Amino acid sequence: MVVVTQEKTSNRAVVRARGRALGWVSLGLGAAQVLAPGAVRRLSGVDDSDTSRVVVPLVGARELVHAAGLLGSKRTGAWVWTRVVGDAIDLTGLAVAMGNRGGGRRRRVAVALGAVAVIAAADLATALRARKPLPR
């Protein structure tokens, strides 16, 4: 009984710590996308279309909501799952953008795609750990 309780407490502490770290990542990403969307678009290889001028700040706002939830809530697992969904949307958008680019822009989109994939893996691992059943 004591071992299970210690494991449960330890798991919660790990999920909470990872969630806080991901919250800070969301805060940084969101702030950049809201405050400097043009720089984010150039860095990531995304075009300067009307659509991207609207989408990048909206994605930033979504990241700020994730940050608020992860840094201010005790429900870390639920908020990490919202990041997982956001990652799927971002990966899809970047994959579409990559198909529409050539040369240097395509490489920048590929790097952005890889970075989002790494973050998505951390988000998914944390979300799954938050749901991890404890041994009996």
mmCIF file of N, CA and C in Angstrom:
data_model
loop_
_atom_site.group_PDB
_atom_site.id
_atom_site.type_symbol
_atom_site.label_atom_id
_atom_site.label_comp_id
_atom_site.label_asym_id
_atom_site.label_seq_id
_atom_site.Cartn_x
_atom_site.Cartn_y
_atom_site.Cartn_z
ATOM 1 N N MET A 1 0.819 -1.184 0.000
ATOM 2 C CA MET A 1 0.000 0.000 0.000
ATOM 3 C C MET A 1 0.865 1.251 0.000
ATOM 4 N N VAL A 2 1.905 1.262 0.806
ATOM 5 C CA VAL A 2 2.787 2.423 0.892
ATOM 6 C C VAL A 2 3.536 2.614 -0.421
ATOM 7 N N VAL A 3 3.984 1.526 -1.045
ATOM 8 C CA VAL A 3 4.726 1.618 -2.303
ATOM 9 C C VAL A 3 3.848 2.221 -3.390
ATOM 10 N N VAL A 4 2.618 1.776 -3.508
ATOM 11 C CA VAL A 4 1.706 2.306 -4.515
ATOM 12 C C VAL A 4 1.459 3.789 -4.276
ATOM 13 N N THR A 5 1.274 4.185 -3.047
ATOM 14 C CA THR A 5 1.046 5.597 -2.721
ATOM 15 C C THR A 5 2.273 6.422 -3.072
ATOM 16 N N GLN A 6 3.473 5.923 -2.766
ATOM 17 C CA GLN A 6 4.701 6.635 -3.109
ATOM 18 C C GLN A 6 4.854 6.739 -4.618
ATOM 19 N N GLU A 7 4.564 5.647 -5.350
ATOM 20 C CA GLU A 7 4.652 5.675 -6.806
ATOM 21 C C GLU A 7 3.658 6.675 -7.385
ATOM 22 N N LYS A 8 2.442 6.691 -6.835
ATOM 23 C CA LYS A 8 1.414 7.609 -7.311
ATOM 24 C C LYS A 8 1.843 9.051 -7.074
ATOM 25 N N THR A 9 2.369 9.340 -5.904
ATOM 26 C CA THR A 9 2.845 10.684 -5.583
ATOM 27 C C THR A 9 4.018 11.054 -6.472
ATOM 28 N N SER A 10 4.936 10.131 -6.665
ATOM 29 C CA SER A 10 6.105 10.374 -7.506
ATOM 30 C C SER A 10 5.677 10.650 -8.954
ATOM 31 N N ASN A 11 4.749 9.853 -9.473
ATOM 32 C CA ASN A 11 4.261 10.041 -10.836
ATOM 33 C C ASN A 11 3.608 11.411 -10.988
ATOM 34 N N ARG A 12 2.788 11.789 -10.012
ATOM 35 C CA ARG A 12 2.142 13.104 -10.058
ATOM 36 C C ARG A 12 3.167 14.218 -10.056
ATOM 37 N N ALA A 13 4.219 14.054 -9.252
ATOM 38 C CA ALA A 13 5.262 15.075 -9.171
ATOM 39 C C ALA A 13 6.000 15.201 -10.505
ATOM 40 N N VAL A 14 6.276 14.067 -11.144
ATOM 41 C CA VAL A 14 6.950 14.089 -12.445
ATOM 42 C C VAL A 14 6.057 14.747 -13.490
ATOM 43 N N VAL A 15 4.801 14.366 -13.527
ATOM 44 C CA VAL A 15 3.860 14.950 -14.491
ATOM 45 C C VAL A 15 3.729 16.447 -14.251
ATOM 46 N N ARG A 16 3.629 16.829 -13.004
ATOM 47 C CA ARG A 16 3.494 18.260 -12.672
ATOM 48 C C ARG A 16 4.740 19.039 -13.100
ATOM 49 N N ALA A 17 5.934 18.489 -12.834
ATOM 50 C CA ALA A 17 7.186 19.156 -13.210
ATOM 51 C C ALA A 17 7.307 19.269 -14.724
ATOM 52 N N ARG A 18 7.009 18.187 -15.420
ATOM 53 C CA ARG A 18 7.067 18.238 -16.889
ATOM 54 C C ARG A 18 6.020 19.201 -17.431
ATOM 55 N N GLY A 19 4.837 19.191 -16.832
ATOM 56 C CA GLY A 19 3.781 20.097 -17.264
ATOM 57 C C GLY A 19 4.179 21.549 -17.091
ATOM 58 N N ARG A 20 4.818 21.859 -15.979
ATOM 59 C CA ARG A 20 5.292 23.231 -15.760
ATOM 60 C C ARG A 20 6.341 23.609 -16.806
ATOM 61 N N ALA A 21 7.259 22.701 -17.080
ATOM 62 C CA ALA A 21 8.276 22.979 -18.099
ATOM 63 C C ALA A 21 7.617 23.231 -19.462
ATOM 64 N N LEU A 22 6.639 22.407 -19.805
ATOM 65 C CA LEU A 22 5.926 22.594 -21.069
ATOM 66 C C LEU A 22 5.119 23.888 -21.051
ATOM 67 N N GLY A 23 4.645 24.280 -19.882
ATOM 68 C CA GLY A 23 3.950 25.560 -19.755
ATOM 69 C C GLY A 23 4.870 26.726 -20.076
ATOM 70 N N TRP A 24 6.107 26.651 -19.602
ATOM 71 C CA TRP A 24 7.079 27.708 -19.912
ATOM 72 C C TRP A 24 7.421 27.712 -21.399
ATOM 73 N N VAL A 25 7.503 26.523 -22.004
ATOM 74 C CA VAL A 25 7.729 26.444 -23.455
ATOM 75 C C VAL A 25 6.570 27.121 -24.184
ATOM 76 N N SER A 26 5.345 26.814 -23.765
ATOM 77 C CA SER A 26 4.173 27.442 -24.381
ATOM 78 C C SER A 26 4.203 28.956 -24.225
ATOM 79 N N LEU A 27 4.603 29.417 -23.055
ATOM 80 C CA LEU A 27 4.665 30.859 -22.822
ATOM 81 C C LEU A 27 5.660 31.520 -23.781
ATOM 82 N N GLY A 28 6.825 30.921 -23.932
ATOM 83 C CA GLY A 28 7.831 31.467 -24.843
ATOM 84 C C GLY A 28 7.382 31.447 -26.294
ATOM 85 N N LEU A 29 6.853 30.305 -26.723
ATOM 86 C CA LEU A 29 6.379 30.192 -28.105
ATOM 87 C C LEU A 29 5.217 31.142 -28.370
ATOM 88 N N GLY A 30 4.285 31.181 -27.452
ATOM 89 C CA GLY A 30 3.108 32.032 -27.624
ATOM 90 C C GLY A 30 3.471 33.498 -27.673
ATOM 91 N N ALA A 31 4.346 33.917 -26.767
ATOM 92 C CA ALA A 31 4.760 35.322 -26.748
ATOM 93 C C ALA A 31 5.439 35.699 -28.065
ATOM 94 N N ALA A 32 6.311 34.841 -28.558
ATOM 95 C CA ALA A 32 6.996 35.125 -29.826
ATOM 96 C C ALA A 32 6.002 35.238 -30.977
ATOM 97 N N GLN A 33 5.046 34.325 -31.037
ATOM 98 C CA GLN A 33 4.096 34.323 -32.143
ATOM 99 C C GLN A 33 3.127 35.496 -32.084
ATOM 100 N N VAL A 34 2.811 35.960 -30.899
ATOM 101 C CA VAL A 34 1.901 37.103 -30.754
ATOM 102 C C VAL A 34 2.650 38.421 -30.941
ATOM 103 N N LEU A 35 3.845 38.526 -30.359
ATOM 104 C CA LEU A 35 4.582 39.788 -30.382
ATOM 105 C C LEU A 35 5.422 39.993 -31.642
ATOM 106 N N ALA A 36 5.878 38.911 -32.268
ATOM 107 C CA ALA A 36 6.728 39.021 -33.463
ATOM 108 C C ALA A 36 6.341 37.971 -34.509
ATOM 109 N N PRO A 37 5.089 37.999 -34.965
ATOM 110 C CA PRO A 37 4.654 36.954 -35.901
ATOM 111 C C PRO A 37 5.432 36.947 -37.211
ATOM 112 N N GLY A 38 5.849 38.095 -37.692
ATOM 113 C CA GLY A 38 6.633 38.145 -38.931
ATOM 114 C C GLY A 38 7.959 37.426 -38.784
ATOM 115 N N ALA A 39 8.632 37.650 -37.670
ATOM 116 C CA ALA A 39 9.903 36.979 -37.418
ATOM 117 C C ALA A 39 9.708 35.467 -37.307
ATOM 118 N N VAL A 40 8.639 35.054 -36.654
ATOM 119 C CA VAL A 40 8.355 33.614 -36.519
ATOM 120 C C VAL A 40 8.089 33.011 -37.900
ATOM 121 N N ARG A 41 7.313 33.710 -38.721
ATOM 122 C CA ARG A 41 7.032 33.191 -40.069
ATOM 123 C C ARG A 41 8.323 33.060 -40.874
ATOM 124 N N ARG A 42 9.181 34.084 -40.837
ATOM 125 C CA ARG A 42 10.445 34.029 -41.596
ATOM 126 C C ARG A 42 11.333 32.912 -41.084
ATOM 127 N N LEU A 43 11.483 32.817 -39.763
ATOM 128 C CA LEU A 43 12.346 31.799 -39.167
ATOM 129 C C LEU A 43 11.882 30.392 -39.512
ATOM 130 N N SER A 44 10.584 30.187 -39.519
ATOM 131 C CA SER A 44 10.032 28.845 -39.772
ATOM 132 C C SER A 44 9.829 28.554 -41.259
ATOM 133 N N GLY A 45 10.061 29.547 -42.132
ATOM 134 C CA GLY A 45 9.917 29.317 -43.568
ATOM 135 C C GLY A 45 8.500 29.428 -44.070
ATOM 136 N N VAL A 46 7.583 29.874 -43.216
ATOM 137 C CA VAL A 46 6.185 30.026 -43.613
ATOM 138 C C VAL A 46 6.060 31.307 -44.438
ATOM 139 N N ASP A 47 5.186 31.296 -45.431
ATOM 140 C CA ASP A 47 5.050 32.455 -46.312
ATOM 141 C C ASP A 47 4.398 33.641 -45.608
ATOM 142 N N ASP A 48 4.347 34.758 -46.322
ATOM 143 C CA ASP A 48 3.771 35.989 -45.785
ATOM 144 C C ASP A 48 2.377 36.206 -46.357
ATOM 145 N N SER A 49 1.597 35.137 -46.437
ATOM 146 C CA SER A 49 0.251 35.232 -47.007
ATOM 147 C C SER A 49 -0.715 35.833 -45.997
ATOM 148 N N ASP A 50 -1.881 36.234 -46.493
ATOM 149 C CA ASP A 50 -2.929 36.737 -45.598
ATOM 150 C C ASP A 50 -3.287 35.686 -44.551
ATOM 151 N N THR A 51 -3.331 34.431 -44.983
ATOM 152 C CA THR A 51 -3.684 33.340 -44.062
ATOM 153 C C THR A 51 -2.657 33.211 -42.947
ATOM 154 N N SER A 52 -1.375 33.206 -43.304
ATOM 155 C CA SER A 52 -0.348 33.025 -42.269
ATOM 156 C C SER A 52 -0.284 34.233 -41.340
ATOM 157 N N ARG A 53 -0.606 35.408 -41.847
ATOM 158 C CA ARG A 53 -0.620 36.604 -40.986
ATOM 159 C C ARG A 53 -1.708 36.514 -39.920
ATOM 160 N N VAL A 54 -2.752 35.746 -40.193
ATOM 161 C CA VAL A 54 -3.823 35.540 -39.212
ATOM 162 C C VAL A 54 -3.513 34.321 -38.329
ATOM 163 N N VAL A 55 -3.050 33.243 -38.951
ATOM 164 C CA VAL A 55 -2.877 31.973 -38.239
ATOM 165 C C VAL A 55 -1.761 32.025 -37.202
ATOM 166 N N VAL A 56 -0.620 32.603 -37.531
ATOM 167 C CA VAL A 56 0.513 32.585 -36.588
ATOM 168 C C VAL A 56 0.166 33.255 -35.255
ATOM 169 N N PRO A 57 -0.424 34.459 -35.242
ATOM 170 C CA PRO A 57 -0.804 35.027 -33.940
ATOM 171 C C PRO A 57 -1.890 34.216 -33.220
ATOM 172 N N LEU A 58 -2.782 33.589 -33.978
ATOM 173 C CA LEU A 58 -3.803 32.747 -33.335
ATOM 174 C C LEU A 58 -3.173 31.528 -32.679
ATOM 175 N N VAL A 59 -2.194 30.931 -33.342
ATOM 176 C CA VAL A 59 -1.476 29.798 -32.745
ATOM 177 C C VAL A 59 -0.745 30.280 -31.494
ATOM 178 N N GLY A 60 -0.196 31.494 -31.556
ATOM 179 C CA GLY A 60 0.461 32.067 -30.382
ATOM 180 C C GLY A 60 -0.508 32.252 -29.230
ATOM 181 N N ALA A 61 -1.701 32.741 -29.541
ATOM 182 C CA ALA A 61 -2.722 32.916 -28.494
ATOM 183 C C ALA A 61 -3.086 31.565 -27.891
ATOM 184 N N ARG A 62 -3.198 30.539 -28.731
ATOM 185 C CA ARG A 62 -3.489 29.192 -28.216
ATOM 186 C C ARG A 62 -2.378 28.733 -27.279
ATOM 187 N N GLU A 63 -1.132 28.998 -27.656
ATOM 188 C CA GLU A 63 -0.006 28.620 -26.797
ATOM 189 C C GLU A 63 -0.060 29.349 -25.454
ATOM 190 N N LEU A 64 -0.475 30.608 -25.474
ATOM 191 C CA LEU A 64 -0.595 31.357 -24.218
ATOM 192 C C LEU A 64 -1.684 30.776 -23.328
ATOM 193 N N VAL A 65 -2.752 30.280 -23.933
ATOM 194 C CA VAL A 65 -3.806 29.613 -23.154
ATOM 195 C C VAL A 65 -3.257 28.329 -22.542
ATOM 196 N N HIS A 66 -2.486 27.563 -23.339
ATOM 197 C CA HIS A 66 -1.845 26.355 -22.795
ATOM 198 C C HIS A 66 -0.951 26.725 -21.614
ATOM 199 N N ALA A 67 -0.159 27.786 -21.770
ATOM 200 C CA ALA A 67 0.755 28.213 -20.710
ATOM 201 C C ALA A 67 -0.014 28.549 -19.441
ATOM 202 N N ALA A 68 -1.087 29.307 -19.577
ATOM 203 C CA ALA A 68 -1.893 29.681 -18.410
ATOM 204 C C ALA A 68 -2.437 28.436 -17.714
ATOM 205 N N GLY A 69 -2.916 27.484 -18.500
ATOM 206 C CA GLY A 69 -3.460 26.257 -17.919
ATOM 207 C C GLY A 69 -2.404 25.419 -17.234
ATOM 208 N N LEU A 70 -1.257 25.264 -17.869
ATOM 209 C CA LEU A 70 -0.211 24.419 -17.303
ATOM 210 C C LEU A 70 0.480 25.058 -16.102
ATOM 211 N N LEU A 71 0.614 26.368 -16.124
ATOM 212 C CA LEU A 71 1.305 27.039 -15.029
ATOM 213 C C LEU A 71 0.378 27.418 -13.874
ATOM 214 N N GLY A 72 -0.931 27.469 -14.155
ATOM 215 C CA GLY A 72 -1.849 27.933 -13.123
ATOM 216 C C GLY A 72 -2.874 26.929 -12.649
ATOM 217 N N SER A 73 -2.836 25.723 -13.187
ATOM 218 C CA SER A 73 -3.846 24.729 -12.834
ATOM 219 C C SER A 73 -3.194 23.505 -12.213
ATOM 220 N N LYS A 74 -3.960 22.791 -11.423
ATOM 221 C CA LYS A 74 -3.485 21.518 -10.871
ATOM 222 C C LYS A 74 -3.819 20.353 -11.793
ATOM 223 N N ARG A 75 -4.583 20.620 -12.858
ATOM 224 C CA ARG A 75 -5.005 19.565 -13.786
ATOM 225 C C ARG A 75 -4.012 19.468 -14.948
ATOM 226 N N THR A 76 -2.774 19.173 -14.635
ATOM 227 C CA THR A 76 -1.701 19.146 -15.622
ATOM 228 C C THR A 76 -2.021 18.195 -16.773
ATOM 229 N N GLY A 77 -2.494 17.008 -16.468
ATOM 230 C CA GLY A 77 -2.761 16.014 -17.510
ATOM 231 C C GLY A 77 -3.733 16.510 -18.559
ATOM 232 N N ALA A 78 -4.803 17.135 -18.134
ATOM 233 C CA ALA A 78 -5.795 17.646 -19.088
ATOM 234 C C ALA A 78 -5.193 18.727 -19.966
ATOM 235 N N TRP A 79 -4.407 19.618 -19.375
ATOM 236 C CA TRP A 79 -3.808 20.696 -20.157
ATOM 237 C C TRP A 79 -2.737 20.174 -21.112
ATOM 238 N N VAL A 80 -2.012 19.137 -20.729
ATOM 239 C CA VAL A 80 -1.012 18.576 -21.642
ATOM 240 C C VAL A 80 -1.713 17.957 -22.852
ATOM 241 N N TRP A 81 -2.865 17.343 -22.624
ATOM 242 C CA TRP A 81 -3.605 16.781 -23.761
ATOM 243 C C TRP A 81 -4.032 17.878 -24.737
ATOM 244 N N THR A 82 -4.330 19.077 -24.246
ATOM 245 C CA THR A 82 -4.669 20.160 -25.179
ATOM 246 C C THR A 82 -3.459 20.523 -26.026
ATOM 247 N N ARG A 83 -2.267 20.417 -25.455
ATOM 248 C CA ARG A 83 -1.049 20.661 -26.238
ATOM 249 C C ARG A 83 -0.868 19.574 -27.293
ATOM 250 N N VAL A 84 -1.167 18.335 -26.956
ATOM 251 C CA VAL A 84 -1.039 17.237 -27.923
ATOM 252 C C VAL A 84 -1.931 17.509 -29.143
ATOM 253 N N VAL A 85 -3.152 17.935 -28.891
ATOM 254 C CA VAL A 85 -4.066 18.264 -29.994
ATOM 255 C C VAL A 85 -3.503 19.435 -30.806
ATOM 256 N N GLY A 86 -3.012 20.458 -30.123
ATOM 257 C CA GLY A 86 -2.406 21.593 -30.818
ATOM 258 C C GLY A 86 -1.208 21.175 -31.651
ATOM 259 N N ASP A 87 -0.400 20.255 -31.125
ATOM 260 C CA ASP A 87 0.753 19.747 -31.874
ATOM 261 C C ASP A 87 0.312 19.069 -33.170
ATOM 262 N N ALA A 88 -0.755 18.288 -33.100
ATOM 263 C CA ALA A 88 -1.260 17.609 -34.301
ATOM 264 C C ALA A 88 -1.680 18.637 -35.353
ATOM 265 N N ILE A 89 -2.330 19.691 -34.906
ATOM 266 C CA ILE A 89 -2.743 20.759 -35.831
ATOM 267 C C ILE A 89 -1.510 21.440 -36.427
ATOM 268 N N ASP A 90 -0.544 21.759 -35.578
ATOM 269 C CA ASP A 90 0.670 22.433 -36.047
ATOM 270 C C ASP A 90 1.463 21.563 -37.021
ATOM 271 N N LEU A 91 1.608 20.281 -36.706
ATOM 272 C CA LEU A 91 2.334 19.369 -37.596
ATOM 273 C C LEU A 91 1.654 19.272 -38.958
ATOM 274 N N THR A 92 0.340 19.232 -38.949
ATOM 275 C CA THR A 92 -0.407 19.187 -40.213
ATOM 276 C C THR A 92 -0.177 20.461 -41.017
ATOM 277 N N GLY A 93 -0.283 21.609 -40.363
ATOM 278 C CA GLY A 93 -0.063 22.880 -41.057
ATOM 279 C C GLY A 93 1.337 23.005 -41.611
ATOM 280 N N LEU A 94 2.334 22.595 -40.840
ATOM 281 C CA LEU A 94 3.712 22.666 -41.319
ATOM 282 C C LEU A 94 3.965 21.676 -42.453
ATOM 283 N N ALA A 95 3.343 20.511 -42.400
ATOM 284 C CA ALA A 95 3.486 19.546 -43.499
ATOM 285 C C ALA A 95 2.912 20.117 -44.792
ATOM 286 N N VAL A 96 1.774 20.783 -44.697
ATOM 287 C CA VAL A 96 1.182 21.432 -45.879
ATOM 288 C C VAL A 96 2.110 22.538 -46.372
ATOM 289 N N ALA A 97 2.629 23.351 -45.442
ATOM 290 C CA ALA A 97 3.544 24.430 -45.826
ATOM 291 C C ALA A 97 4.799 23.880 -46.490
ATOM 292 N N MET A 98 5.289 22.756 -46.015
ATOM 293 C CA MET A 98 6.494 22.164 -46.596
ATOM 294 C C MET A 98 6.255 21.731 -48.033
ATOM 295 N N GLY A 99 5.069 21.223 -48.296
ATOM 296 C CA GLY A 99 4.750 20.809 -49.655
ATOM 297 C C GLY A 99 4.645 21.970 -50.624
ATOM 298 N N ASN A 100 4.442 23.176 -50.104
ATOM 299 C CA ASN A 100 4.293 24.362 -50.945
ATOM 300 C C ASN A 100 5.569 25.188 -51.044
ATOM 301 N N ARG A 101 6.673 24.734 -50.513
ATOM 302 C CA ARG A 101 7.911 25.498 -50.486
ATOM 303 C C ARG A 101 8.990 24.830 -51.316
ATOM 304 N N GLY A 102 9.974 25.612 -51.642
ATOM 305 C CA GLY A 102 11.147 25.097 -52.329
ATOM 306 C C GLY A 102 12.396 25.680 -51.700
ATOM 307 N N GLY A 103 13.536 25.080 -51.983
ATOM 308 C CA GLY A 103 14.827 25.610 -51.564
ATOM 309 C C GLY A 103 14.977 25.839 -50.082
ATOM 310 N N GLY A 104 15.518 27.035 -49.735
ATOM 311 C CA GLY A 104 15.815 27.383 -48.349
ATOM 312 C C GLY A 104 14.587 27.417 -47.466
ATOM 313 N N ARG A 105 13.476 27.892 -48.014
ATOM 314 C CA ARG A 105 12.249 27.916 -47.205
ATOM 315 C C ARG A 105 11.819 26.505 -46.838
ATOM 316 N N ARG A 106 11.950 25.581 -47.757
ATOM 317 C CA ARG A 106 11.569 24.188 -47.473
ATOM 318 C C ARG A 106 12.422 23.624 -46.339
ATOM 319 N N ARG A 107 13.714 23.953 -46.348
ATOM 320 C CA ARG A 107 14.594 23.479 -45.267
ATOM 321 C C ARG A 107 14.181 24.090 -43.925
ATOM 322 N N ARG A 108 13.839 25.364 -43.918
ATOM 323 C CA ARG A 108 13.418 26.004 -42.666
ATOM 324 C C ARG A 108 12.116 25.389 -42.157
ATOM 325 N N VAL A 109 11.194 25.102 -43.076
ATOM 326 C CA VAL A 109 9.940 24.447 -42.656
ATOM 327 C C VAL A 109 10.248 23.053 -42.115
ATOM 328 N N ALA A 110 11.179 22.341 -42.749
ATOM 329 C CA ALA A 110 11.540 20.999 -42.279
ATOM 330 C C ALA A 110 12.134 21.050 -40.876
ATOM 331 N N VAL A 111 12.965 22.049 -40.604
ATOM 332 C CA VAL A 111 13.546 22.206 -39.267
ATOM 333 C C VAL A 111 12.438 22.521 -38.260
ATOM 334 N N ALA A 112 11.527 23.424 -38.628
ATOM 335 C CA ALA A 112 10.398 23.753 -37.745
ATOM 336 C C ALA A 112 9.540 22.511 -37.500
ATOM 337 N N LEU A 113 9.307 21.737 -38.544
ATOM 338 C CA LEU A 113 8.525 20.501 -38.421
ATOM 339 C C LEU A 113 9.204 19.536 -37.449
ATOM 340 N N GLY A 114 10.519 19.407 -37.567
ATOM 341 C CA GLY A 114 11.265 18.539 -36.661
ATOM 342 C C GLY A 114 11.205 19.023 -35.219
ATOM 343 N N ALA A 115 11.330 20.340 -35.024
ATOM 344 C CA ALA A 115 11.267 20.904 -33.670
ATOM 345 C C ALA A 115 9.893 20.664 -33.053
ATOM 346 N N VAL A 116 8.839 20.870 -33.827
ATOM 347 C CA VAL A 116 7.481 20.639 -33.314
ATOM 348 C C VAL A 116 7.286 19.153 -33.029
ATOM 349 N N ALA A 117 7.861 18.283 -33.842
ATOM 350 C CA ALA A 117 7.734 16.839 -33.609
ATOM 351 C C ALA A 117 8.399 16.440 -32.289
ATOM 352 N N VAL A 118 9.551 17.034 -31.985
ATOM 353 C CA VAL A 118 10.235 16.735 -30.720
ATOM 354 C C VAL A 118 9.385 17.210 -29.541
ATOM 355 N N ILE A 119 8.854 18.420 -29.643
ATOM 356 C CA ILE A 119 7.994 18.945 -28.579
ATOM 357 C C ILE A 119 6.732 18.093 -28.456
ATOM 358 N N ALA A 120 6.178 17.674 -29.593
ATOM 359 C CA ALA A 120 4.976 16.831 -29.577
ATOM 360 C C ALA A 120 5.257 15.511 -28.862
ATOM 361 N N ALA A 121 6.440 14.956 -29.072
ATOM 362 C CA ALA A 121 6.798 13.700 -28.398
ATOM 363 C C ALA A 121 6.853 13.909 -26.882
ATOM 364 N N ALA A 122 7.419 15.032 -26.450
ATOM 365 C CA ALA A 122 7.461 15.333 -25.008
ATOM 366 C C ALA A 122 6.056 15.535 -24.459
ATOM 367 N N ASP A 123 5.222 16.242 -25.213
ATOM 368 C CA ASP A 123 3.839 16.450 -24.785
ATOM 369 C C ASP A 123 3.108 15.121 -24.655
ATOM 370 N N LEU A 124 3.233 14.275 -25.670
ATOM 371 C CA LEU A 124 2.535 12.990 -25.658
ATOM 372 C C LEU A 124 3.038 12.097 -24.529
ATOM 373 N N ALA A 125 4.345 12.055 -24.326
ATOM 374 C CA ALA A 125 4.898 11.239 -23.244
ATOM 375 C C ALA A 125 4.375 11.708 -21.879
ATOM 376 N N THR A 126 4.293 13.015 -21.703
ATOM 377 C CA THR A 126 3.786 13.552 -20.443
ATOM 378 C C THR A 126 2.303 13.258 -20.286
ATOM 379 N N ALA A 127 1.554 13.433 -21.363
ATOM 380 C CA ALA A 127 0.110 13.163 -21.305
ATOM 381 C C ALA A 127 -0.157 11.689 -21.002
ATOM 382 N N LEU A 128 0.592 10.807 -21.630
ATOM 383 C CA LEU A 128 0.410 9.376 -21.362
ATOM 384 C C LEU A 128 0.821 9.022 -19.943
ATOM 385 N N ARG A 129 1.858 9.640 -19.457
ATOM 386 C CA ARG A 129 2.288 9.375 -18.076
ATOM 387 C C ARG A 129 1.226 9.856 -17.083
ATOM 388 N N ALA A 130 0.554 10.960 -17.424
ATOM 389 C CA ALA A 130 -0.499 11.475 -16.548
ATOM 390 C C ALA A 130 -1.649 10.479 -16.436
ATOM 391 N N ARG A 131 -1.834 9.654 -17.447
ATOM 392 C CA ARG A 131 -2.910 8.657 -17.450
ATOM 393 C C ARG A 131 -2.416 7.282 -17.062
ATOM 394 N N LYS A 132 -1.134 7.152 -16.798
ATOM 395 C CA LYS A 132 -0.517 5.859 -16.533
ATOM 396 C C LYS A 132 -1.163 5.167 -15.327
ATOM 397 N N PRO A 133 -1.688 3.956 -15.542
ATOM 398 C CA PRO A 133 -2.240 3.230 -14.395
ATOM 399 C C PRO A 133 -1.115 2.753 -13.486
ATOM 400 N N LEU A 134 -1.387 2.751 -12.250
ATOM 401 C CA LEU A 134 -0.387 2.317 -11.272
ATOM 402 C C LEU A 134 -0.433 0.807 -11.089
ATOM 403 N N PRO A 135 0.740 0.204 -10.830
ATOM 404 C CA PRO A 135 0.753 -1.246 -10.588
ATOM 405 C C PRO A 135 0.023 -1.571 -9.285
ATOM 406 N N ARG A 136 -0.551 -2.738 -9.245
ATOM 407 C CA ARG A 136 -1.306 -3.151 -8.045
ATOM 408 C C ARG A 136 -0.543 -4.179 -7.274
#
